[in-house]
């Protein structure tokens, strides 16, 4: 079985400050890890993925995520938050690329002007 | 270019009615997924198609749920005898690669449609 935990329902950060949205995972095989963002009244959009290679993955809109195998974590980060980053963020995992993705419950990011 | 489209966007059904939800994936995408998203939750996997083959239907909650993709493009999710607990947003996604595609780099992210919000009264 595979699972994803997003321990924070909501993260508040001031505009211009760095942001981190946490994610931990549990899989039996090699983890394929993803971050998606959901804006109000819009579909889920892909941000970035880790399959293999460098532990630091860069994605869309200046976001990046760090894969940490020993801590089974894949936290989403951005050096300087924008108000427009306010949205719902989902971490997801697929064990071994089997095309069966498990999503976390989501973290609402609120960037305060 | 055109993304994933779903219809209808909103559906209200009386308990016991049958409903059919349509998904038009991105042209040429091999994989197609259906998810159910309850309010305040993440999407939950329902079923997976690789071309016309339904390779995984382990997430379908009951035998009232049925999905098909007969020609490997458009897909329909059918729910028979709807119940109030079926009320949710149903998301469709497609991706270029498929299960077992050779080469790690061919594993592609999923592109999601806007969803169909189903309300069962």
Tab-separated table of N, CA, C and O in Angstrom, chain A residues 6 9 32-34 36 38 41-49 51-52 88 90-91 93-106, chain B residues 9-10 31 33 35 37 40-45 48 50 56 58-59 91 95 97-101 104-114:
chain	number	residue	atom	x	y	z
A	6	UNK	N	0.074	14.963	4.350
A	6	UNK	CA	0.325	16.408	4.354
A	6	UNK	C	-0.140	16.889	5.725
A	6	UNK	O	-1.330	17.048	5.953
A	9	UNK	N	-3.040	21.457	7.364
A	9	UNK	CA	-4.212	21.792	6.554
A	9	UNK	C	-4.040	23.144	5.874
A	9	UNK	O	-4.522	23.353	4.761
A	32	UNK	N	7.630	7.543	-7.052
A	32	UNK	CA	7.494	8.585	-8.053
A	32	UNK	C	6.635	9.651	-7.356
A	32	UNK	O	5.491	9.375	-6.973
A	33	UNK	N	7.170	10.848	-7.192
A	33	UNK	CA	6.533	11.861	-6.355
A	33	UNK	C	6.155	13.087	-7.180
A	33	UNK	O	6.876	13.475	-8.104
A	34	UNK	N	5.037	13.699	-6.818
A	34	UNK	CA	4.483	14.809	-7.589
A	34	UNK	C	3.916	15.882	-6.656
A	34	UNK	O	3.486	15.586	-5.544
A	36	UNK	N	0.944	18.913	-7.220
A	36	UNK	CA	-0.060	19.546	-8.068
A	36	UNK	C	-0.649	20.722	-7.298
A	36	UNK	O	-0.690	20.729	-6.065
A	38	UNK	N	-4.128	23.409	-7.124
A	38	UNK	CA	-5.520	23.596	-7.536
A	38	UNK	C	-5.966	25.002	-7.160
A	38	UNK	O	-6.082	25.331	-5.980
A	41	UNK	N	-11.974	27.008	-8.654
A	41	UNK	CA	-12.754	26.842	-9.888
A	41	UNK	C	-11.886	26.482	-11.092
A	41	UNK	O	-12.279	26.726	-12.230
A	42	UNK	N	-10.729	25.916	-10.823
A	42	UNK	CA	-9.877	25.456	-11.920
A	42	UNK	C	-9.393	24.049	-11.627
A	42	UNK	O	-9.383	23.593	-10.495
A	43	UNK	N	-8.978	23.347	-12.664
A	43	UNK	CA	-8.515	21.975	-12.497
A	43	UNK	C	-7.145	21.901	-11.859
A	43	UNK	O	-6.425	22.887	-11.744
A	44	UNK	N	-6.777	20.709	-11.454
A	44	UNK	CA	-5.454	20.464	-10.905
A	44	UNK	C	-4.392	20.698	-11.977
A	44	UNK	O	-4.541	20.276	-13.119
A	45	UNK	N	-3.308	21.357	-11.571
A	45	UNK	CA	-2.214	21.617	-12.498
A	45	UNK	C	-0.927	21.025	-11.951
A	45	UNK	O	-0.636	21.163	-10.763
A	46	UNK	N	-0.166	20.407	-12.817
A	46	UNK	CA	1.111	19.810	-12.456
A	46	UNK	C	2.129	20.894	-12.147
A	46	UNK	O	2.233	21.893	-12.877
A	47	UNK	N	2.885	20.711	-11.050
A	47	UNK	CA	3.966	21.632	-10.700
A	47	UNK	C	5.337	21.023	-10.961
A	47	UNK	O	6.187	21.646	-11.593
A	48	UNK	N	5.561	19.823	-10.423
A	48	UNK	CA	6.870	19.194	-10.577
A	48	UNK	C	6.782	17.722	-10.197
A	48	UNK	O	5.796	17.282	-9.611
A	49	UNK	N	7.851	16.990	-10.557
A	49	UNK	CA	7.893	15.565	-10.244
A	49	UNK	C	9.320	15.133	-9.929
A	49	UNK	O	10.292	15.732	-10.401
A	51	UNK	N	11.363	11.514	-10.224
A	51	UNK	CA	11.371	10.117	-10.626
A	51	UNK	C	12.688	9.484	-10.196
A	51	UNK	O	12.744	8.446	-9.552
A	52	UNK	N	13.779	10.130	-10.586
A	52	UNK	CA	15.100	9.669	-10.223
A	52	UNK	C	16.065	10.826	-10.436
A	52	UNK	O	15.687	11.871	-10.974
A	88	UNK	N	-4.576	25.629	-3.314
A	88	UNK	CA	-4.561	24.337	-2.619
A	88	UNK	C	-3.504	23.458	-3.274
A	88	UNK	O	-3.511	23.287	-4.497
A	90	UNK	N	-1.416	19.805	-3.552
A	90	UNK	CA	-1.517	18.371	-3.302
A	90	UNK	C	-0.197	17.681	-3.627
A	90	UNK	O	0.372	17.870	-4.704
A	91	UNK	N	0.256	16.861	-2.683
A	91	UNK	CA	1.381	15.972	-2.905
A	91	UNK	C	0.822	14.614	-3.342
A	91	UNK	O	-0.280	14.229	-2.912
A	93	UNK	N	1.894	10.355	-4.830
A	93	UNK	CA	2.931	9.327	-4.996
A	93	UNK	C	2.414	8.182	-5.860
A	93	UNK	O	1.228	7.845	-5.821
A	94	UNK	N	3.308	7.618	-6.628
A	94	UNK	CA	3.031	6.421	-7.427
A	94	UNK	C	4.190	5.477	-7.165
A	94	UNK	O	5.331	5.821	-7.434
A	95	UNK	N	3.903	4.290	-6.658
A	95	UNK	CA	4.969	3.347	-6.325
A	95	UNK	C	5.439	2.618	-7.572
A	95	UNK	O	4.677	1.865	-8.177
A	96	UNK	N	6.677	2.904	-7.982
A	96	UNK	CA	7.264	2.192	-9.100
A	96	UNK	C	6.728	2.568	-10.458
A	96	UNK	O	6.969	1.862	-11.443
A	97	UNK	N	6.018	3.699	-10.534
A	97	UNK	CA	5.492	4.120	-11.826
A	97	UNK	C	4.400	3.232	-12.353
A	97	UNK	O	4.280	3.017	-13.566
A	98	UNK	N	3.592	2.719	-11.470
A	98	UNK	CA	2.558	1.759	-11.841
A	98	UNK	C	1.300	2.427	-12.355
A	98	UNK	O	0.322	1.762	-12.680
A	99	UNK	N	1.331	3.763	-12.461
A	99	UNK	CA	0.197	4.535	-12.940
A	99	UNK	C	-1.004	4.433	-12.006
A	99	UNK	O	-2.148	4.447	-12.463
A	100	UNK	N	-0.766	4.290	-10.722
A	100	UNK	CA	-1.845	4.385	-9.740
A	100	UNK	C	-1.388	5.386	-8.696
A	100	UNK	O	-0.553	5.075	-7.852
A	101	UNK	N	-1.892	6.592	-8.806
A	101	UNK	CA	-1.398	7.706	-8.005
A	101	UNK	C	-2.279	7.915	-6.783
A	101	UNK	O	-3.506	7.949	-6.890
A	102	UNK	N	-1.634	8.073	-5.639
A	102	UNK	CA	-2.334	8.381	-4.390
A	102	UNK	C	-2.030	9.820	-4.015
A	102	UNK	O	-0.854	10.205	-3.948
A	103	UNK	N	-3.082	10.595	-3.792
A	103	UNK	CA	-2.944	12.000	-3.441
A	103	UNK	C	-3.081	12.188	-1.928
A	103	UNK	O	-3.786	11.435	-1.244
A	104	UNK	N	-2.419	13.231	-1.430
A	104	UNK	CA	-2.629	13.654	-0.066
A	104	UNK	C	-3.920	14.441	0.052
A	104	UNK	O	-4.633	14.658	-0.931
A	105	UNK	N	-4.219	14.878	1.269
A	105	UNK	CA	-5.471	15.581	1.512
A	105	UNK	C	-5.404	17.058	1.170
A	105	UNK	O	-6.424	17.752	1.201
A	106	UNK	N	-4.199	17.536	0.852
A	106	UNK	CA	-4.069	18.917	0.409
A	106	UNK	C	-3.695	19.874	1.530
A	106	UNK	O	-4.054	19.678	2.694
B	9	UNK	N	-20.440	19.853	-16.744
B	9	UNK	CA	-19.669	20.415	-15.650
B	9	UNK	C	-20.404	20.228	-14.323
B	9	UNK	O	-19.787	20.060	-13.277
B	10	UNK	N	-21.711	20.274	-14.369
B	10	UNK	CA	-22.536	20.099	-13.176
B	10	UNK	C	-23.670	19.137	-13.519
B	10	UNK	O	-24.238	19.212	-14.596
B	31	UNK	N	-2.781	7.166	-21.574
B	31	UNK	CA	-3.375	6.839	-20.280
B	31	UNK	C	-4.529	7.770	-19.952
B	31	UNK	O	-4.490	8.966	-20.251
B	33	UNK	N	-7.346	8.454	-16.598
B	33	UNK	CA	-7.638	8.148	-15.202
B	33	UNK	C	-8.958	8.815	-14.801
B	33	UNK	O	-9.269	9.911	-15.263
B	35	UNK	N	-10.898	10.002	-11.161
B	35	UNK	CA	-10.750	10.204	-9.727
B	35	UNK	C	-12.071	10.737	-9.169
B	35	UNK	O	-12.846	11.392	-9.865
B	37	UNK	N	-13.292	13.236	-6.038
B	37	UNK	CA	-12.804	14.184	-5.047
B	37	UNK	C	-13.964	14.674	-4.199
B	37	UNK	O	-14.815	15.431	-4.675
B	40	UNK	N	-13.138	18.990	0.367
B	40	UNK	CA	-12.068	19.109	1.351
B	40	UNK	C	-11.081	17.965	1.367
B	40	UNK	O	-10.249	17.865	2.270
B	41	UNK	N	-11.148	17.107	0.360
B	41	UNK	CA	-10.251	15.957	0.300
B	41	UNK	C	-9.426	15.986	-0.988
B	41	UNK	O	-9.724	16.739	-1.911
B	42	UNK	N	-8.417	15.133	-1.030
B	42	UNK	CA	-7.660	14.980	-2.258
B	42	UNK	C	-8.367	14.030	-3.204
B	42	UNK	O	-9.254	13.284	-2.791
B	43	UNK	N	-8.003	14.051	-4.466
B	43	UNK	CA	-8.601	13.110	-5.424
B	43	UNK	C	-8.290	11.679	-5.019
B	43	UNK	O	-7.176	11.374	-4.594
B	44	UNK	N	-9.282	10.806	-5.177
B	44	UNK	CA	-9.093	9.380	-4.902
B	44	UNK	C	-9.238	8.600	-6.205
B	44	UNK	O	-10.215	8.759	-6.925
B	45	UNK	N	-8.259	7.769	-6.444
B	45	UNK	CA	-8.204	6.979	-7.673
B	45	UNK	C	-9.412	6.071	-7.797
B	45	UNK	O	-9.805	5.391	-6.848
B	48	UNK	N	-8.156	3.171	-14.151
B	48	UNK	CA	-7.092	3.552	-15.087
B	48	UNK	C	-7.244	2.780	-16.398
B	48	UNK	O	-7.433	1.561	-16.395
B	50	UNK	N	-5.307	2.163	-20.179
B	50	UNK	CA	-4.182	2.349	-21.090
B	50	UNK	C	-4.734	2.024	-22.467
B	50	UNK	O	-5.058	0.865	-22.750
B	56	UNK	N	-6.839	-1.155	-14.412
B	56	UNK	CA	-6.998	-1.098	-12.960
B	56	UNK	C	-8.346	-0.469	-12.649
B	56	UNK	O	-8.612	0.645	-13.074
B	58	UNK	N	-9.528	-0.950	-9.345
B	58	UNK	CA	-9.555	-1.272	-7.927
B	58	UNK	C	-10.165	-0.177	-7.066
B	58	UNK	O	-10.579	-0.436	-5.946
B	59	UNK	N	-10.233	1.048	-7.580
B	59	UNK	CA	-10.775	2.145	-6.800
B	59	UNK	C	-12.262	2.364	-6.951
B	59	UNK	O	-12.849	3.184	-6.224
B	91	UNK	N	-13.119	13.747	-11.412
B	91	UNK	CA	-12.041	14.294	-12.218
B	91	UNK	C	-11.541	13.254	-13.209
B	91	UNK	O	-11.424	12.075	-12.870
B	95	UNK	N	-2.515	11.195	-19.589
B	95	UNK	CA	-1.072	11.397	-19.683
B	95	UNK	C	-0.541	10.677	-20.908
B	95	UNK	O	-1.158	9.741	-21.413
B	97	UNK	N	2.316	8.897	-21.469
B	97	UNK	CA	2.896	7.566	-21.333
B	97	UNK	C	1.916	6.583	-20.733
B	97	UNK	O	0.809	6.929	-20.334
B	98	UNK	N	2.386	5.350	-20.651
B	98	UNK	CA	1.548	4.314	-20.071
B	98	UNK	C	2.325	3.424	-19.142
B	98	UNK	O	3.529	3.557	-18.991
B	99	UNK	N	1.653	2.497	-18.520
B	99	UNK	CA	2.287	1.556	-17.619
B	99	UNK	C	3.236	0.681	-18.409
B	99	UNK	O	2.897	0.184	-19.480
B	100	UNK	N	4.446	0.538	-17.865
B	100	UNK	CA	5.389	-0.357	-18.509
B	100	UNK	C	6.105	0.254	-19.685
B	100	UNK	O	6.849	-0.408	-20.378
B	101	UNK	N	5.861	1.561	-19.938
B	101	UNK	CA	6.561	2.225	-21.026
B	101	UNK	C	8.053	2.225	-20.728
B	101	UNK	O	8.462	2.569	-19.644
B	104	UNK	N	12.443	5.580	-17.998
B	104	UNK	CA	11.863	6.355	-16.918
B	104	UNK	C	11.362	7.690	-17.419
B	104	UNK	O	10.322	8.187	-17.011
B	105	UNK	N	12.075	8.298	-18.357
B	105	UNK	CA	11.702	9.639	-18.792
B	105	UNK	C	10.370	9.665	-19.514
B	105	UNK	O	9.808	10.718	-19.727
B	106	UNK	N	9.870	8.517	-19.873
B	106	UNK	CA	8.581	8.501	-20.572
B	106	UNK	C	7.419	8.514	-19.606
B	106	UNK	O	6.276	8.526	-20.023
B	107	UNK	N	7.693	8.472	-18.307
B	107	UNK	CA	6.617	8.583	-17.329
B	107	UNK	C	6.221	10.042	-17.273
B	107	UNK	O	7.006	10.900	-16.928
B	108	UNK	N	5.004	10.316	-17.642
B	108	UNK	CA	4.570	11.705	-17.795
B	108	UNK	C	3.561	12.115	-16.737
B	108	UNK	O	2.794	11.290	-16.241
B	109	UNK	N	3.551	13.398	-16.477
B	109	UNK	CA	2.581	13.918	-15.529
B	109	UNK	C	1.170	13.836	-16.109
B	109	UNK	O	0.983	13.744	-17.321
B	110	UNK	N	0.188	13.918	-15.228
B	110	UNK	CA	-1.206	13.860	-15.639
B	110	UNK	C	-1.746	15.260	-15.872
B	110	UNK	O	-1.426	16.193	-15.143
B	111	UNK	N	-2.580	15.389	-16.882
B	111	UNK	CA	-3.284	16.630	-17.173
B	111	UNK	C	-4.749	16.423	-16.797
B	111	UNK	O	-5.386	15.484	-17.286
B	112	UNK	N	-5.240	17.298	-15.951
B	112	UNK	CA	-6.584	17.129	-15.405
B	112	UNK	C	-7.605	17.982	-16.129
B	112	UNK	O	-7.322	19.102	-16.561
B	113	UNK	N	-8.811	17.456	-16.222
B	113	UNK	CA	-9.942	18.233	-16.675
B	113	UNK	C	-10.523	19.046	-15.533
B	113	UNK	O	-10.092	18.912	-14.388
B	114	UNK	N	-11.537	19.881	-15.834
B	114	UNK	CA	-12.124	20.753	-14.808
B	114	UNK	C	-13.026	20.007	-13.825
B	114	UNK	O	-13.360	20.550	-12.774
